[in-house]
């Protein structure tokens, strides 16, 4: 099950919630004030897309150079 990130509309508390993808856009209940929390951009997604550029060079296993530009 994927983890989604929510922020409470009332107390601004941010929290993670493990729930089925089918319920990802449903409002969640804040663990602090029991208010309504809405899903925000997931950090999981951000890490997945930014990981490659943050790696700082190094190609794939078939690359001899520092990038994959020549191996495809
Ligand atoms: Zn709250």
PDB file of C-alpha atoms and ligand atoms in Angstrom:
ATOM      1  CA  UNK A   1       0.000   0.000   0.000  1.00  0.00           C
ATOM      2  CA  UNK A   2       1.346   3.442  -0.841  1.00  0.00           C
ATOM      3  CA  UNK A   3       1.949   6.158   1.733  1.00  0.00           C
ATOM      4  CA  UNK A   4       0.225   9.482   1.242  1.00  0.00           C
ATOM      5  CA  UNK A   5       0.898  12.765   2.934  1.00  0.00           C
ATOM      6  CA  UNK A   6      -1.876  14.853   4.400  1.00  0.00           C
ATOM      7  CA  UNK A   7      -2.140  18.257   5.998  1.00  0.00           C
ATOM      8  CA  UNK A   8      -4.838  19.184   8.465  1.00  0.00           C
ATOM      9  CA  UNK A   9      -6.978  22.112   7.402  1.00  0.00           C
ATOM     10  CA  UNK A  10      -7.511  23.143  11.013  1.00  0.00           C
ATOM     11  CA  UNK A  11      -4.197  22.833  12.869  1.00  0.00           C
ATOM     12  CA  UNK A  12      -1.862  22.573   9.841  1.00  0.00           C
ATOM     13  CA  UNK A  13      -0.396  19.347  11.152  1.00  0.00           C
ATOM     14  CA  UNK A  14       1.300  17.227   8.484  1.00  0.00           C
ATOM     15  CA  UNK A  15       1.106  13.459   8.714  1.00  0.00           C
ATOM     16  CA  UNK A  16       1.580  10.352   6.629  1.00  0.00           C
ATOM     17  CA  UNK A  17      -1.096   7.782   6.061  1.00  0.00           C
ATOM     18  CA  UNK A  18      -0.922   4.317   4.615  1.00  0.00           C
ATOM     19  CA  UNK A  19      -4.050   3.665   2.612  1.00  0.00           C
ATOM     20  CA  UNK A  20      -5.271   2.035  -0.580  1.00  0.00           C
ATOM     21  CA  UNK A  21      -4.787   3.959  -3.785  1.00  0.00           C
ATOM     22  CA  UNK A  22      -8.553   4.038  -4.281  1.00  0.00           C
ATOM     23  CA  UNK A  23      -8.900   6.114  -1.114  1.00  0.00           C
ATOM     24  CA  UNK A  24      -5.921   8.385  -1.696  1.00  0.00           C
ATOM     25  CA  UNK A  25      -7.993  11.447  -2.561  1.00  0.00           C
ATOM     26  CA  UNK A  26     -10.465  10.992   0.238  1.00  0.00           C
ATOM     27  CA  UNK A  27     -10.204  13.402   3.158  1.00  0.00           C
ATOM     28  CA  UNK A  28      -8.406  11.978   6.163  1.00  0.00           C
ATOM     29  CA  UNK A  29      -8.880  12.563   9.847  1.00  0.00           C
ATOM     30  CA  UNK A  30      -6.242  14.574  11.641  1.00  0.00           C
ATOM     31  CA  UNK A  31      -4.610  12.533  14.434  1.00  0.00           C
ATOM     32  CA  UNK A  32      -4.196  15.666  16.548  1.00  0.00           C
ATOM     33  CA  UNK A  33      -7.470  17.565  16.415  1.00  0.00           C
ATOM     34  CA  UNK A  34      -9.683  15.124  14.505  1.00  0.00           C
ATOM     35  CA  UNK A  35     -10.196  17.801  11.884  1.00  0.00           C
ATOM     36  CA  UNK A  36     -10.335  17.249   8.173  1.00  0.00           C
ATOM     37  CA  UNK A  37      -7.016  16.788   6.389  1.00  0.00           C
ATOM     38  CA  UNK A  38      -6.397  16.918   2.692  1.00  0.00           C
ATOM     39  CA  UNK A  39      -3.778  15.109   0.669  1.00  0.00           C
ATOM     40  CA  UNK A  40      -0.726  17.105  -0.358  1.00  0.00           C
ATOM     41  CA  UNK A  41       2.064  16.354  -2.795  1.00  0.00           C
ATOM     42  CA  UNK A  42       3.746  13.166  -1.707  1.00  0.00           C
ATOM     43  CA  UNK A  43       7.379  13.216  -0.646  1.00  0.00           C
ATOM     44  CA  UNK A  44       7.660   9.708  -1.975  1.00  0.00           C
ATOM     45  CA  UNK A  45       7.017  10.985  -5.483  1.00  0.00           C
ATOM     46  CA  UNK A  46       9.428  13.885  -5.039  1.00  0.00           C
ATOM     47  CA  UNK A  47      12.216  11.562  -3.975  1.00  0.00           C
ATOM     48  CA  UNK A  48      11.582   9.262  -6.902  1.00  0.00           C
ATOM     49  CA  UNK A  49      11.853  11.963  -9.536  1.00  0.00           C
ATOM     50  CA  UNK A  50      14.685  13.924  -7.938  1.00  0.00           C
ATOM     51  CA  UNK A  51      16.896  10.991  -7.002  1.00  0.00           C
ATOM     52  CA  UNK A  52      18.571  10.688 -10.342  1.00  0.00           C
ATOM     53  CA  UNK A  53      19.823  14.244 -10.587  1.00  0.00           C
ATOM     54  CA  UNK A  54      20.880  14.258  -6.939  1.00  0.00           C
ATOM     55  CA  UNK A  55      23.010  11.173  -7.401  1.00  0.00           C
ATOM     56  CA  UNK A  56      25.826  13.295  -8.813  1.00  0.00           C
ATOM     57  CA  UNK A  57      26.917  11.452 -11.952  1.00  0.00           C
ATOM     58  CA  UNK A  58      27.632   7.796 -12.420  1.00  0.00           C
ATOM     59  CA  UNK A  59      25.995   6.032 -15.342  1.00  0.00           C
ATOM     60  CA  UNK A  60      24.253   2.716 -15.459  1.00  0.00           C
ATOM     61  CA  UNK A  61      26.121  -0.571 -15.147  1.00  0.00           C
ATOM     62  CA  UNK A  62      26.803  -0.699 -18.899  1.00  0.00           C
ATOM     63  CA  UNK A  63      28.230   2.809 -19.031  1.00  0.00           C
ATOM     64  CA  UNK A  64      31.925   3.518 -18.965  1.00  0.00           C
ATOM     65  CA  UNK A  65      31.409   7.257 -18.968  1.00  0.00           C
ATOM     66  CA  UNK A  66      29.813   9.372 -16.252  1.00  0.00           C
ATOM     67  CA  UNK A  67      26.468   9.518 -17.985  1.00  0.00           C
ATOM     68  CA  UNK A  68      24.089   7.270 -19.867  1.00  0.00           C
ATOM     69  CA  UNK A  69      24.105   9.540 -22.905  1.00  0.00           C
ATOM     70  CA  UNK A  70      26.250   7.139 -24.965  1.00  0.00           C
ATOM     71  CA  UNK A  71      24.898   3.735 -23.955  1.00  0.00           C
ATOM     72  CA  UNK A  72      21.406   3.885 -25.397  1.00  0.00           C
TER      73      UNK A  72
HETATM   74 ZN1  LIG B   1      -5.590  18.940  13.011  1.00  0.00          ZN
END
